[in-house]
C-alpha positions as a Python dict, from the first residue, in 0.01 Angstrom:
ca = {
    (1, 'X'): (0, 0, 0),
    (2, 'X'): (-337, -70, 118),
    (3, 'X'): (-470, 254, 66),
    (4, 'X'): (-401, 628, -153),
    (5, 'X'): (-490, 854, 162),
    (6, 'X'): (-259, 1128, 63),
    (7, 'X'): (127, 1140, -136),
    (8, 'X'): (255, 1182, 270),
    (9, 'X'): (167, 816, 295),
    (10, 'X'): (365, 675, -5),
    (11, 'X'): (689, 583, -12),
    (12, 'X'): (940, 664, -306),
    (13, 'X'): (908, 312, -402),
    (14, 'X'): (511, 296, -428),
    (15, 'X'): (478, 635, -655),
    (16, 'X'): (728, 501, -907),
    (17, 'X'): (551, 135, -863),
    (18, 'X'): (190, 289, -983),
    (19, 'X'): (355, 522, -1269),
    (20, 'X'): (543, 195, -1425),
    (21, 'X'): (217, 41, -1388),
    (22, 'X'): (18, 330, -1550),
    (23, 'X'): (276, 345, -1822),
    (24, 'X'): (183, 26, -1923),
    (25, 'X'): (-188, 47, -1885),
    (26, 'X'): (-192, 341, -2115),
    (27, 'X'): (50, 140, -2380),
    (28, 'X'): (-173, -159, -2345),
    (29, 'X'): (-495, 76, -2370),
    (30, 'X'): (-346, 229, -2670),
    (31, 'X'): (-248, -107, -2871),
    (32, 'X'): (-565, -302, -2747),
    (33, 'X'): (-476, -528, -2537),
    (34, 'X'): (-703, -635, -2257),
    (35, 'X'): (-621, -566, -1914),
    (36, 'X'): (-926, -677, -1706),
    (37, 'X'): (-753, -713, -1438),
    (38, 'X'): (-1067, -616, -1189),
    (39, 'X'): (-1302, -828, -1381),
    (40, 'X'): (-1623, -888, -1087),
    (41, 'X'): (-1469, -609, -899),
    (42, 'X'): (-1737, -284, -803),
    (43, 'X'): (-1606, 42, -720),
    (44, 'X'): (-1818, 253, -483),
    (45, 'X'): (-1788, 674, -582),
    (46, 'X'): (-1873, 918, -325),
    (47, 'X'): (-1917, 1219, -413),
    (48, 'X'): (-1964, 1550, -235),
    (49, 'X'): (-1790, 1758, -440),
    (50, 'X'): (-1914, 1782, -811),
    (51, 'X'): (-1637, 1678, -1079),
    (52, 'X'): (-1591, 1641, -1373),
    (53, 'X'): (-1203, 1438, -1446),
    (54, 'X'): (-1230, 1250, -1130),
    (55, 'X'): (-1605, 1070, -1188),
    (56, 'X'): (-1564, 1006, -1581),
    (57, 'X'): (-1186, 883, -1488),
    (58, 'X'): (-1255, 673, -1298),
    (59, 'X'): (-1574, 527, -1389),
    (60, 'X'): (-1417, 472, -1728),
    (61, 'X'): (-1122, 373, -1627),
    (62, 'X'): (-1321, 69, -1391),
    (63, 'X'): (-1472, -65, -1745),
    (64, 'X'): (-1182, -121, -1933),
    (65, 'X'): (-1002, -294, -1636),
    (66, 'X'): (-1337, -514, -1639),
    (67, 'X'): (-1485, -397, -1316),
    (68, 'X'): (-1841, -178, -1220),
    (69, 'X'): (-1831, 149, -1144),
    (70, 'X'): (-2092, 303, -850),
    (71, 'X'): (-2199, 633, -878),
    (72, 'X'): (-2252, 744, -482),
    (73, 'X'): (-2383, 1117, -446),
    (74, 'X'): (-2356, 1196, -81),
    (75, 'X'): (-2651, 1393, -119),
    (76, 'X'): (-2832, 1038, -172),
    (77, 'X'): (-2676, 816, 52),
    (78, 'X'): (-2722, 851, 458),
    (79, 'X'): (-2441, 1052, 502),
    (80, 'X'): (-2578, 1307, 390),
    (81, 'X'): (-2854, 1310, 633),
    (82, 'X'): (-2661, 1246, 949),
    (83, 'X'): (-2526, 873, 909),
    (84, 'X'): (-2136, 851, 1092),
    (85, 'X'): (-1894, 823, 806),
    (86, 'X'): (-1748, 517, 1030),
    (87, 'X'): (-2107, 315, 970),
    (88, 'X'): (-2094, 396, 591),
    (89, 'X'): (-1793, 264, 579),
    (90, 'X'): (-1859, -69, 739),
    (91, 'X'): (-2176, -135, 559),
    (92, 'X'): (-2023, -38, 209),
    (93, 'X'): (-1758, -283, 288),
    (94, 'X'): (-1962, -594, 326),
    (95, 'X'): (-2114, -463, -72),
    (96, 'X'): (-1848, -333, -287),
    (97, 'X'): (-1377, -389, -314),
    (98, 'X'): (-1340, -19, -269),
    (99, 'X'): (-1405, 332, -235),
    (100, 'X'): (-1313, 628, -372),
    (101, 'X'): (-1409, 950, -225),
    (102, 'X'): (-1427, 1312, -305),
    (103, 'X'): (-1472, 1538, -37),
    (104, 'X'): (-1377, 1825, 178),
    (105, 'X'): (-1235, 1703, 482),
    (106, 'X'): (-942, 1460, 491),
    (107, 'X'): (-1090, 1307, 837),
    (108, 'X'): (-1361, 1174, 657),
    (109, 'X'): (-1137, 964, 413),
    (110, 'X'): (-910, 872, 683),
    (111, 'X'): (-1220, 726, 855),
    (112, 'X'): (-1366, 541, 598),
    (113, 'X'): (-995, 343, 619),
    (114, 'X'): (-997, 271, 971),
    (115, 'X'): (-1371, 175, 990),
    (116, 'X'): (-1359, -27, 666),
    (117, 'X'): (-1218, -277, 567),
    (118, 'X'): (-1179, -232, 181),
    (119, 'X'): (-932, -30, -13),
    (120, 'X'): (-998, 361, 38),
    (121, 'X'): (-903, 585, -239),
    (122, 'X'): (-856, 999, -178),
    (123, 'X'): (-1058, 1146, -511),
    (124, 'X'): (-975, 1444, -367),
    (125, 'X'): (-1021, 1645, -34),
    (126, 'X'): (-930, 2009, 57),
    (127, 'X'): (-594, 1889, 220),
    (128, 'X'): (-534, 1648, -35),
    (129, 'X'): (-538, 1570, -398),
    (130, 'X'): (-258, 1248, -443),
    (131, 'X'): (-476, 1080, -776),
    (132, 'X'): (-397, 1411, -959),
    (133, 'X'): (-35, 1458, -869),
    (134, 'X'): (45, 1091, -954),
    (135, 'X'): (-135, 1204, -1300),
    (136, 'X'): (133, 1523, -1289),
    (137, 'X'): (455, 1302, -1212),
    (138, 'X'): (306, 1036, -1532),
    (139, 'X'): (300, 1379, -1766),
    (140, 'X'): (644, 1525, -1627),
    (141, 'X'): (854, 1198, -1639),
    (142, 'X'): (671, 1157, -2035),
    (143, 'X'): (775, 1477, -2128),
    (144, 'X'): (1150, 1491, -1969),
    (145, 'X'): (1210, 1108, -1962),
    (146, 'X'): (1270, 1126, -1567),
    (147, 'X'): (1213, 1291, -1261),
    (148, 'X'): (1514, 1313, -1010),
    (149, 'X'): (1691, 1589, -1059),
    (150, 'X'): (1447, 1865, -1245),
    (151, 'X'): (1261, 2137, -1086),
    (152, 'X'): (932, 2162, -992),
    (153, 'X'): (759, 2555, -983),
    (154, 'X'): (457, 2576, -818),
    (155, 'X'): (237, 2957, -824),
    (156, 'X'): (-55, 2990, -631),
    (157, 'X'): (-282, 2886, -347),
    (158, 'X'): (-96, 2635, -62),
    (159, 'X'): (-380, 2453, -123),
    (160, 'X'): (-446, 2053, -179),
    (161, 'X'): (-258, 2096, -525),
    (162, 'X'): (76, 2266, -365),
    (163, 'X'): (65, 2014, -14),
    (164, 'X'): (66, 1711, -299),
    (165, 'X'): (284, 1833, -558),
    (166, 'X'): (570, 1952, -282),
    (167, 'X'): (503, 1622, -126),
    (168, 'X'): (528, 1399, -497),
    (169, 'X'): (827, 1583, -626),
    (170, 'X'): (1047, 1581, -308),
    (171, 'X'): (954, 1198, -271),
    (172, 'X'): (1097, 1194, -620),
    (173, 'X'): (1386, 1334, -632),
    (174, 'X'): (1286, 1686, -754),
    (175, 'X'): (1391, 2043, -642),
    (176, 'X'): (1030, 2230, -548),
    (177, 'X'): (1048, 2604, -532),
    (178, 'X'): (695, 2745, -429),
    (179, 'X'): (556, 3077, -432),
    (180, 'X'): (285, 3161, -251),
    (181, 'X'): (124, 3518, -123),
    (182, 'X'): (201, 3526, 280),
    (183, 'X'): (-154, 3420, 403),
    (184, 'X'): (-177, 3141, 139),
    (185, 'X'): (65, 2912, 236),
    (186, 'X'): (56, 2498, 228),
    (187, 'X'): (-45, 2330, 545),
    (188, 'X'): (185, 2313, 852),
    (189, 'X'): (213, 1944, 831),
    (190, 'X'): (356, 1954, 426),
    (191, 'X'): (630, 2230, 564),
    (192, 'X'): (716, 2070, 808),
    (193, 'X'): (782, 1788, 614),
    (194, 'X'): (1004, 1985, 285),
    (195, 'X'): (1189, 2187, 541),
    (196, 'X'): (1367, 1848, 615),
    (197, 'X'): (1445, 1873, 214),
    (198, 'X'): (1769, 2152, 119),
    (199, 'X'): (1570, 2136, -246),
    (200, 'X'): (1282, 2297, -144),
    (201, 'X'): (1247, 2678, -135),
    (202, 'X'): (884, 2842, -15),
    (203, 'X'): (921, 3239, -144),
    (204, 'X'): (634, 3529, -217),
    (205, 'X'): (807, 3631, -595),
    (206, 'X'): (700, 3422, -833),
    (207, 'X'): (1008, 3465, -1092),
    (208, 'X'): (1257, 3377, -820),
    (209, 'X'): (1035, 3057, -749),
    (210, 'X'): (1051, 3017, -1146),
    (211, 'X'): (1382, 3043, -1217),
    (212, 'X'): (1518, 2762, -1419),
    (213, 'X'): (1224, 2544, -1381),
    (214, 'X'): (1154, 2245, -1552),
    (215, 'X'): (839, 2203, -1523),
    (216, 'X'): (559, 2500, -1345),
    (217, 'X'): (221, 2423, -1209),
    (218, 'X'): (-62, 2663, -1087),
    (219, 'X'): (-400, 2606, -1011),
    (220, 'X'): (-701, 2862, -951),
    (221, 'X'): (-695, 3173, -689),
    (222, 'X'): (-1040, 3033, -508),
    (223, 'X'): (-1100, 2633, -521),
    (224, 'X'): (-1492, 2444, -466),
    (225, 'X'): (-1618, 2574, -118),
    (226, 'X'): (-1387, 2947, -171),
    (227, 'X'): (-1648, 3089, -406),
    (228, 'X'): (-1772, 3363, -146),
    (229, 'X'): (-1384, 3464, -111),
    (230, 'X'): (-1341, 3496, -513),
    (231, 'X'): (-1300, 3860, -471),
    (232, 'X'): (-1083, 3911, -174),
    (233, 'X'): (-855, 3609, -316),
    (234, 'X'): (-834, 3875, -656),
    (235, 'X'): (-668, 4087, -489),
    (236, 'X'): (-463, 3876, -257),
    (237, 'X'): (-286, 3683, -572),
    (238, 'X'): (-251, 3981, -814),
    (239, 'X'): (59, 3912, -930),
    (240, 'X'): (93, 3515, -884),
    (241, 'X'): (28, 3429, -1270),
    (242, 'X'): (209, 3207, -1512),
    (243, 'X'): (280, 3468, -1782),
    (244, 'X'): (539, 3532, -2036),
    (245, 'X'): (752, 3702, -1777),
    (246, 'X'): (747, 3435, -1556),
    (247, 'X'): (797, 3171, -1854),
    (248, 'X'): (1154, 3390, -1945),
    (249, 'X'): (1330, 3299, -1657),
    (250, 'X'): (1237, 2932, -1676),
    (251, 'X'): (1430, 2666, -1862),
    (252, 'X'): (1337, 2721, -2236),
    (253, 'X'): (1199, 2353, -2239),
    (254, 'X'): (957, 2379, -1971),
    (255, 'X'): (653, 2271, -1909),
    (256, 'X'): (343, 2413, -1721),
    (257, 'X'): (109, 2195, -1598),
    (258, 'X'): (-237, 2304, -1489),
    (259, 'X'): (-519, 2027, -1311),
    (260, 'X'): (-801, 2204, -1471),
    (261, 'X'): (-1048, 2405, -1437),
    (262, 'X'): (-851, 2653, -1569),
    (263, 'X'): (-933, 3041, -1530),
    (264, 'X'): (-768, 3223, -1854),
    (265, 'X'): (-625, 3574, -1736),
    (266, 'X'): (-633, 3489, -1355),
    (267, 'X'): (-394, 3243, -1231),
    (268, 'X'): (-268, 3191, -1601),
    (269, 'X'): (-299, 3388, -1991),
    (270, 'X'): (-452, 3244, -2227),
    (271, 'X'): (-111, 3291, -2453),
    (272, 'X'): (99, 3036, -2216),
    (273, 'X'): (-215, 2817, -2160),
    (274, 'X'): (-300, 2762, -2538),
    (275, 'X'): (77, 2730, -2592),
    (276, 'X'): (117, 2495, -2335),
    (277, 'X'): (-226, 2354, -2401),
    (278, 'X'): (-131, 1968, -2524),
    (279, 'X'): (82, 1918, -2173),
    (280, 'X'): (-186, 2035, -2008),
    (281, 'X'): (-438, 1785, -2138),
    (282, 'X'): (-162, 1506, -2180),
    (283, 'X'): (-192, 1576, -1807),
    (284, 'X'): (-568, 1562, -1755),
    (285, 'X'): (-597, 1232, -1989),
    (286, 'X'): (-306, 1030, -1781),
    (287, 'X'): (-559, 1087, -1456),
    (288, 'X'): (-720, 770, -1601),
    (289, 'X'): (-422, 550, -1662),
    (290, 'X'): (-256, 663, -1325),
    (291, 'X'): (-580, 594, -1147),
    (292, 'X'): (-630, 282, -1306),
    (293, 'X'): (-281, 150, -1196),
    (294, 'X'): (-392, 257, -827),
    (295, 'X'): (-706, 91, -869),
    (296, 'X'): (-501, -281, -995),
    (297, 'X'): (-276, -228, -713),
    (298, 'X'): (-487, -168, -416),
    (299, 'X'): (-846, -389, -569),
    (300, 'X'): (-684, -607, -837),
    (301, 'X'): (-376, -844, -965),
    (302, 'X'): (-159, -681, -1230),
    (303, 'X'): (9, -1022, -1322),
}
Protein backbone atom coordinates (compact mmCIF):
# COMPACT_ATOMS: atom_id res chain seq x y z
CA UNK A 1 0.00 0.00 0.00
CA UNK A 2 1.59 3.14 -0.92
CA UNK A 3 -1.33 5.14 -0.89
CA UNK A 4 -5.44 5.28 0.65
CA UNK A 5 -6.91 6.64 -2.78
CA UNK A 6 -10.20 4.98 -2.33
CA UNK A 7 -11.47 1.24 -0.54
CA UNK A 8 -11.48 0.09 -4.66
CA UNK A 9 -7.73 0.15 -4.28
CA UNK A 10 -7.29 -2.10 -1.17
CA UNK A 11 -7.10 -5.46 -1.08
CA UNK A 12 -8.91 -7.73 1.61
CA UNK A 13 -5.61 -8.19 3.13
CA UNK A 14 -4.65 -4.35 3.56
CA UNK A 15 -8.22 -3.29 5.26
CA UNK A 16 -7.88 -6.03 7.87
CA UNK A 17 -3.90 -5.10 8.09
CA UNK A 18 -4.81 -1.23 9.16
CA UNK A 19 -7.88 -2.35 11.55
CA UNK A 20 -5.39 -4.89 13.54
CA UNK A 21 -3.14 -2.05 13.55
CA UNK A 22 -5.77 0.52 14.76
CA UNK A 23 -6.92 -1.97 17.31
CA UNK A 24 -3.82 -1.75 18.85
CA UNK A 25 -3.16 1.91 18.59
CA UNK A 26 -6.36 2.59 20.39
CA UNK A 27 -5.38 -0.22 23.23
CA UNK A 28 -1.97 1.31 23.45
CA UNK A 29 -3.57 4.97 23.44
CA UNK A 30 -5.86 3.83 26.10
CA UNK A 31 -3.17 2.14 28.58
CA UNK A 32 -0.41 4.82 27.79
CA UNK A 33 1.92 3.46 26.04
CA UNK A 34 3.90 5.45 23.54
CA UNK A 35 3.62 4.80 20.01
CA UNK A 36 5.69 7.54 18.26
CA UNK A 37 6.10 5.78 15.60
CA UNK A 38 6.26 9.05 13.12
CA UNK A 39 8.49 10.89 15.44
CA UNK A 40 10.23 13.89 12.75
CA UNK A 41 7.53 13.00 10.39
CA UNK A 42 5.13 16.32 9.02
CA UNK A 43 1.85 15.75 7.63
CA UNK A 44 0.67 18.29 5.04
CA UNK A 45 -3.62 18.91 5.33
CA UNK A 46 -5.36 20.27 2.43
CA UNK A 47 -8.30 21.35 2.83
CA UNK A 48 -11.10 22.54 0.56
CA UNK A 49 -13.82 21.29 2.18
CA UNK A 50 -14.39 22.55 5.85
CA UNK A 51 -14.42 19.61 8.55
CA UNK A 52 -14.65 19.08 11.50
CA UNK A 53 -13.65 14.85 12.40
CA UNK A 54 -11.26 14.71 9.60
CA UNK A 55 -8.82 17.97 10.59
CA UNK A 56 -8.94 17.43 14.56
CA UNK A 57 -8.41 13.48 13.70
CA UNK A 58 -5.93 13.69 12.19
CA UNK A 59 -3.99 16.49 13.44
CA UNK A 60 -4.35 14.84 16.82
CA UNK A 61 -3.87 11.74 15.86
CA UNK A 62 -0.13 13.02 14.10
CA UNK A 63 0.91 14.20 17.87
CA UNK A 64 0.51 11.25 19.70
CA UNK A 65 2.28 9.12 16.98
CA UNK A 66 5.11 11.91 17.49
CA UNK A 67 4.84 13.61 14.17
CA UNK A 68 3.65 17.56 13.01
CA UNK A 69 0.60 18.18 11.72
CA UNK A 70 0.17 21.07 8.67
CA UNK A 71 -2.83 22.83 8.46
CA UNK A 72 -3.13 23.59 4.40
CA UNK A 73 -6.38 25.68 3.49
CA UNK A 74 -6.60 25.60 -0.24
CA UNK A 75 -7.93 28.90 -0.08
CA UNK A 76 -4.21 29.90 1.09
CA UNK A 77 -2.03 27.90 -0.83
CA UNK A 78 -1.60 28.42 -4.87
CA UNK A 79 -4.06 26.12 -5.73
CA UNK A 80 -6.41 28.01 -4.98
CA UNK A 81 -5.45 30.71 -7.29
CA UNK A 82 -4.73 28.70 -10.37
CA UNK A 83 -1.49 26.57 -9.42
CA UNK A 84 -1.81 22.71 -11.34
CA UNK A 85 -2.53 20.29 -8.57
CA UNK A 86 0.47 18.20 -10.34
CA UNK A 87 3.08 21.26 -9.29
CA UNK A 88 1.65 21.31 -5.68
CA UNK A 89 2.25 18.08 -5.47
CA UNK A 90 5.87 18.00 -6.48
CA UNK A 91 6.88 20.95 -4.49
CA UNK A 92 5.05 19.66 -1.25
CA UNK A 93 6.97 16.54 -1.73
CA UNK A 94 10.46 17.87 -1.53
CA UNK A 95 8.87 19.62 2.24
CA UNK A 96 6.70 17.31 4.06
CA UNK A 97 6.18 12.59 4.23
CA UNK A 98 2.61 13.04 3.18
CA UNK A 99 -0.57 14.43 2.30
CA UNK A 100 -3.85 14.17 3.15
CA UNK A 101 -6.50 15.81 1.22
CA UNK A 102 -10.07 16.78 1.43
CA UNK A 103 -11.71 17.71 -1.56
CA UNK A 104 -14.32 17.41 -4.17
CA UNK A 105 -12.95 15.76 -7.03
CA UNK A 106 -11.23 12.38 -6.84
CA UNK A 107 -8.87 13.49 -9.94
CA UNK A 108 -7.31 15.85 -7.86
CA UNK A 109 -6.17 13.20 -5.20
CA UNK A 110 -5.32 10.79 -7.80
CA UNK A 111 -2.97 13.50 -9.15
CA UNK A 112 -1.29 14.51 -6.26
CA UNK A 113 -0.15 10.47 -6.29
CA UNK A 114 1.13 10.33 -9.64
CA UNK A 115 2.89 13.78 -9.53
CA UNK A 116 4.27 13.22 -6.02
CA UNK A 117 6.21 11.30 -4.69
CA UNK A 118 5.06 11.00 -0.97
CA UNK A 119 2.26 9.03 0.52
CA UNK A 120 -1.27 10.53 -0.58
CA UNK A 121 -4.09 10.09 1.76
CA UNK A 122 -8.08 10.52 0.47
CA UNK A 123 -9.61 12.82 3.60
CA UNK A 124 -12.41 12.66 1.67
CA UNK A 125 -13.70 13.54 -1.93
CA UNK A 126 -17.25 13.45 -3.44
CA UNK A 127 -16.55 9.91 -4.98
CA UNK A 128 -14.78 8.80 -2.10
CA UNK A 129 -14.62 8.66 1.61
CA UNK A 130 -12.19 5.23 2.46
CA UNK A 131 -10.66 6.98 6.10
CA UNK A 132 -14.31 6.93 7.34
CA UNK A 133 -15.39 3.50 6.24
CA UNK A 134 -12.18 1.92 7.64
CA UNK A 135 -13.45 3.92 10.93
CA UNK A 136 -17.07 1.99 10.21
CA UNK A 137 -15.51 -1.63 9.69
CA UNK A 138 -13.15 -0.75 13.33
CA UNK A 139 -16.83 0.04 15.10
CA UNK A 140 -18.75 -2.99 13.36
CA UNK A 141 -16.07 -5.75 13.92
CA UNK A 142 -15.93 -4.06 17.96
CA UNK A 143 -19.39 -4.38 18.32
CA UNK A 144 -20.07 -8.01 16.60
CA UNK A 145 -16.50 -9.43 17.12
CA UNK A 146 -16.15 -9.96 13.18
CA UNK A 147 -17.11 -9.05 9.91
CA UNK A 148 -17.55 -11.94 7.28
CA UNK A 149 -20.67 -13.06 7.26
CA UNK A 150 -23.11 -10.08 8.74
CA UNK A 151 -25.07 -7.67 6.81
CA UNK A 152 -24.45 -4.40 5.96
CA UNK A 153 -27.85 -1.86 5.31
CA UNK A 154 -27.13 1.13 3.76
CA UNK A 155 -30.33 4.10 3.29
CA UNK A 156 -29.70 7.04 1.44
CA UNK A 157 -27.75 9.03 -1.11
CA UNK A 158 -25.27 6.67 -3.58
CA UNK A 159 -23.00 9.05 -2.59
CA UNK A 160 -19.10 8.81 -1.36
CA UNK A 161 -20.49 7.07 1.91
CA UNK A 162 -22.58 4.18 -0.07
CA UNK A 163 -19.55 3.75 -3.12
CA UNK A 164 -17.10 3.07 0.18
CA UNK A 165 -19.17 1.21 2.45
CA UNK A 166 -20.48 -1.32 -0.56
CA UNK A 167 -16.90 -1.38 -1.55
CA UNK A 168 -15.42 -2.12 2.46
CA UNK A 169 -18.05 -4.63 3.32
CA UNK A 170 -17.98 -6.78 0.11
CA UNK A 171 -14.02 -6.70 0.39
CA UNK A 172 -14.87 -8.12 3.79
CA UNK A 173 -16.86 -10.64 3.57
CA UNK A 174 -20.23 -8.90 4.25
CA UNK A 175 -23.71 -9.14 2.54
CA UNK A 176 -24.58 -5.21 1.44
CA UNK A 177 -28.19 -4.57 0.67
CA UNK A 178 -28.63 -0.82 -0.43
CA UNK A 179 -31.53 1.26 -0.89
CA UNK A 180 -31.46 4.09 -2.70
CA UNK A 181 -34.33 6.44 -4.49
CA UNK A 182 -33.91 5.71 -8.50
CA UNK A 183 -31.93 8.95 -9.41
CA UNK A 184 -29.63 8.56 -6.35
CA UNK A 185 -27.79 5.70 -7.03
CA UNK A 186 -23.79 4.90 -6.29
CA UNK A 187 -21.44 5.52 -9.10
CA UNK A 188 -21.26 3.24 -12.18
CA UNK A 189 -17.80 2.16 -11.39
CA UNK A 190 -18.87 0.79 -7.47
CA UNK A 191 -21.89 -1.29 -9.38
CA UNK A 192 -20.14 -2.47 -11.56
CA UNK A 193 -17.88 -3.73 -9.22
CA UNK A 194 -20.80 -5.48 -6.37
CA UNK A 195 -22.71 -6.84 -9.29
CA UNK A 196 -19.71 -9.31 -9.55
CA UNK A 197 -20.77 -10.02 -5.66
CA UNK A 198 -24.32 -12.58 -5.29
CA UNK A 199 -24.33 -10.68 -1.59
CA UNK A 200 -25.10 -7.52 -2.75
CA UNK A 201 -28.67 -6.34 -3.43
CA UNK A 202 -29.28 -2.44 -4.75
CA UNK A 203 -33.39 -1.94 -4.12
CA UNK A 204 -35.70 1.48 -3.76
CA UNK A 205 -37.66 0.02 -0.27
CA UNK A 206 -35.82 0.60 2.46
CA UNK A 207 -37.32 -2.32 4.83
CA UNK A 208 -36.56 -4.93 2.20
CA UNK A 209 -32.89 -3.46 2.09
CA UNK A 210 -33.19 -3.71 6.06
CA UNK A 211 -34.26 -6.89 6.61
CA UNK A 212 -32.19 -8.82 8.99
CA UNK A 213 -29.39 -6.43 9.07
CA UNK A 214 -26.65 -6.40 11.27
CA UNK A 215 -25.52 -3.41 11.17
CA UNK A 216 -27.48 -0.04 9.04
CA UNK A 217 -25.79 3.10 7.95
CA UNK A 218 -27.30 6.39 6.46
CA UNK A 219 -25.90 9.56 5.93
CA UNK A 220 -27.62 13.06 5.04
CA UNK A 221 -30.20 13.68 1.95
CA UNK A 222 -27.80 16.74 0.53
CA UNK A 223 -23.85 16.46 1.32
CA UNK A 224 -21.10 19.87 1.23
CA UNK A 225 -21.51 21.39 -2.37
CA UNK A 226 -25.68 19.95 -2.53
CA UNK A 227 -26.87 22.80 -0.34
CA UNK A 228 -28.81 24.61 -3.30
CA UNK A 229 -30.56 21.04 -3.96
CA UNK A 230 -31.63 20.68 -0.06
CA UNK A 231 -35.15 21.08 -1.07
CA UNK A 232 -35.62 19.08 -4.16
CA UNK A 233 -33.43 16.20 -2.36
CA UNK A 234 -36.60 16.56 0.56
CA UNK A 235 -38.72 15.40 -1.50
CA UNK A 236 -36.75 12.95 -3.52
CA UNK A 237 -35.79 10.79 -0.17
CA UNK A 238 -39.13 11.10 1.73
CA UNK A 239 -39.33 7.93 2.87
CA UNK A 240 -35.50 6.73 3.04
CA UNK A 241 -35.17 7.17 7.00
CA UNK A 242 -33.82 4.92 9.68
CA UNK A 243 -36.93 4.78 11.90
CA UNK A 244 -38.52 2.40 14.21
CA UNK A 245 -40.18 0.69 11.30
CA UNK A 246 -37.24 0.16 9.55
CA UNK A 247 -35.30 -0.90 12.90
CA UNK A 248 -38.32 -3.91 13.31
CA UNK A 249 -37.35 -5.83 10.55
CA UNK A 250 -33.64 -5.72 11.36
CA UNK A 251 -31.81 -8.18 13.55
CA UNK A 252 -32.74 -7.16 17.18
CA UNK A 253 -28.91 -6.62 17.86
CA UNK A 254 -28.21 -4.20 15.26
CA UNK A 255 -26.42 -1.46 14.94
CA UNK A 256 -26.80 1.88 12.97
CA UNK A 257 -24.00 3.69 12.20
CA UNK A 258 -24.13 7.31 11.07
CA UNK A 259 -20.57 9.46 9.87
CA UNK A 260 -21.92 12.59 11.26
CA UNK A 261 -23.28 15.44 10.70
CA UNK A 262 -26.31 14.06 11.53
CA UNK A 263 -29.80 15.70 10.55
CA UNK A 264 -32.44 14.48 13.40
CA UNK A 265 -35.93 13.85 11.61
CA UNK A 266 -34.47 13.75 8.00
CA UNK A 267 -32.41 10.89 7.08
CA UNK A 268 -32.79 9.54 10.77
CA UNK A 269 -35.26 10.26 14.31
CA UNK A 270 -33.93 11.44 16.92
CA UNK A 271 -35.49 8.21 18.95
CA UNK A 272 -33.09 5.61 16.95
CA UNK A 273 -30.22 8.20 16.86
CA UNK A 274 -30.14 8.90 20.71
CA UNK A 275 -30.72 5.15 21.16
CA UNK A 276 -28.12 4.26 18.98
CA UNK A 277 -26.14 7.29 19.99
CA UNK A 278 -22.83 5.52 21.78
CA UNK A 279 -22.23 3.34 18.32
CA UNK A 280 -22.51 6.21 16.60
CA UNK A 281 -19.77 8.13 18.38
CA UNK A 282 -17.74 4.82 19.14
CA UNK A 283 -17.74 5.27 15.36
CA UNK A 284 -16.72 8.92 15.02
CA UNK A 285 -13.86 8.48 17.86
CA UNK A 286 -12.20 5.21 16.03
CA UNK A 287 -11.67 7.80 12.82
CA UNK A 288 -8.51 8.68 14.82
CA UNK A 289 -7.13 5.29 15.67
CA UNK A 290 -8.02 3.92 12.10
CA UNK A 291 -6.36 6.94 10.57
CA UNK A 292 -3.51 6.74 12.66
CA UNK A 293 -2.81 3.05 11.66
CA UNK A 294 -3.00 4.38 7.89
CA UNK A 295 -0.79 7.08 8.68
CA UNK A 296 2.14 4.26 10.45
CA UNK A 297 1.61 2.18 7.50
CA UNK A 298 1.98 4.38 4.55
CA UNK A 299 4.62 7.41 6.55
CA UNK A 300 5.93 5.34 9.48
CA UNK A 301 7.34 1.82 11.01
CA UNK A 302 4.87 0.05 13.29
CA UNK A 303 7.65 -2.33 14.68
Amino acid sequence: MKHLLKMMDLSTEEIIEILNLADQLKYELKHGIPHDHLKGKTLGMIFRKASTRTRVSFETGMYQLGGNPLYLSASDMQIGRGEPIQDTARVLSRYIDGIMIRTFDQAEVENLAEYGNIPIINGLTDLSHPCQVLADLMTIREYKGKLDGLKMCYIGDGNNMANSLIVGGLKTGMSVSVACPENYHPAATTLAFAKKYDCFELTDDPIKAAKDADVIFTDVWASMGQEGEAEIRKKAFKGFQINDEVMAVAKPDAMVQHCLPAHREEEITAKVFEEHANEIFDEAENRLHAQKAVMVLLMGNKD
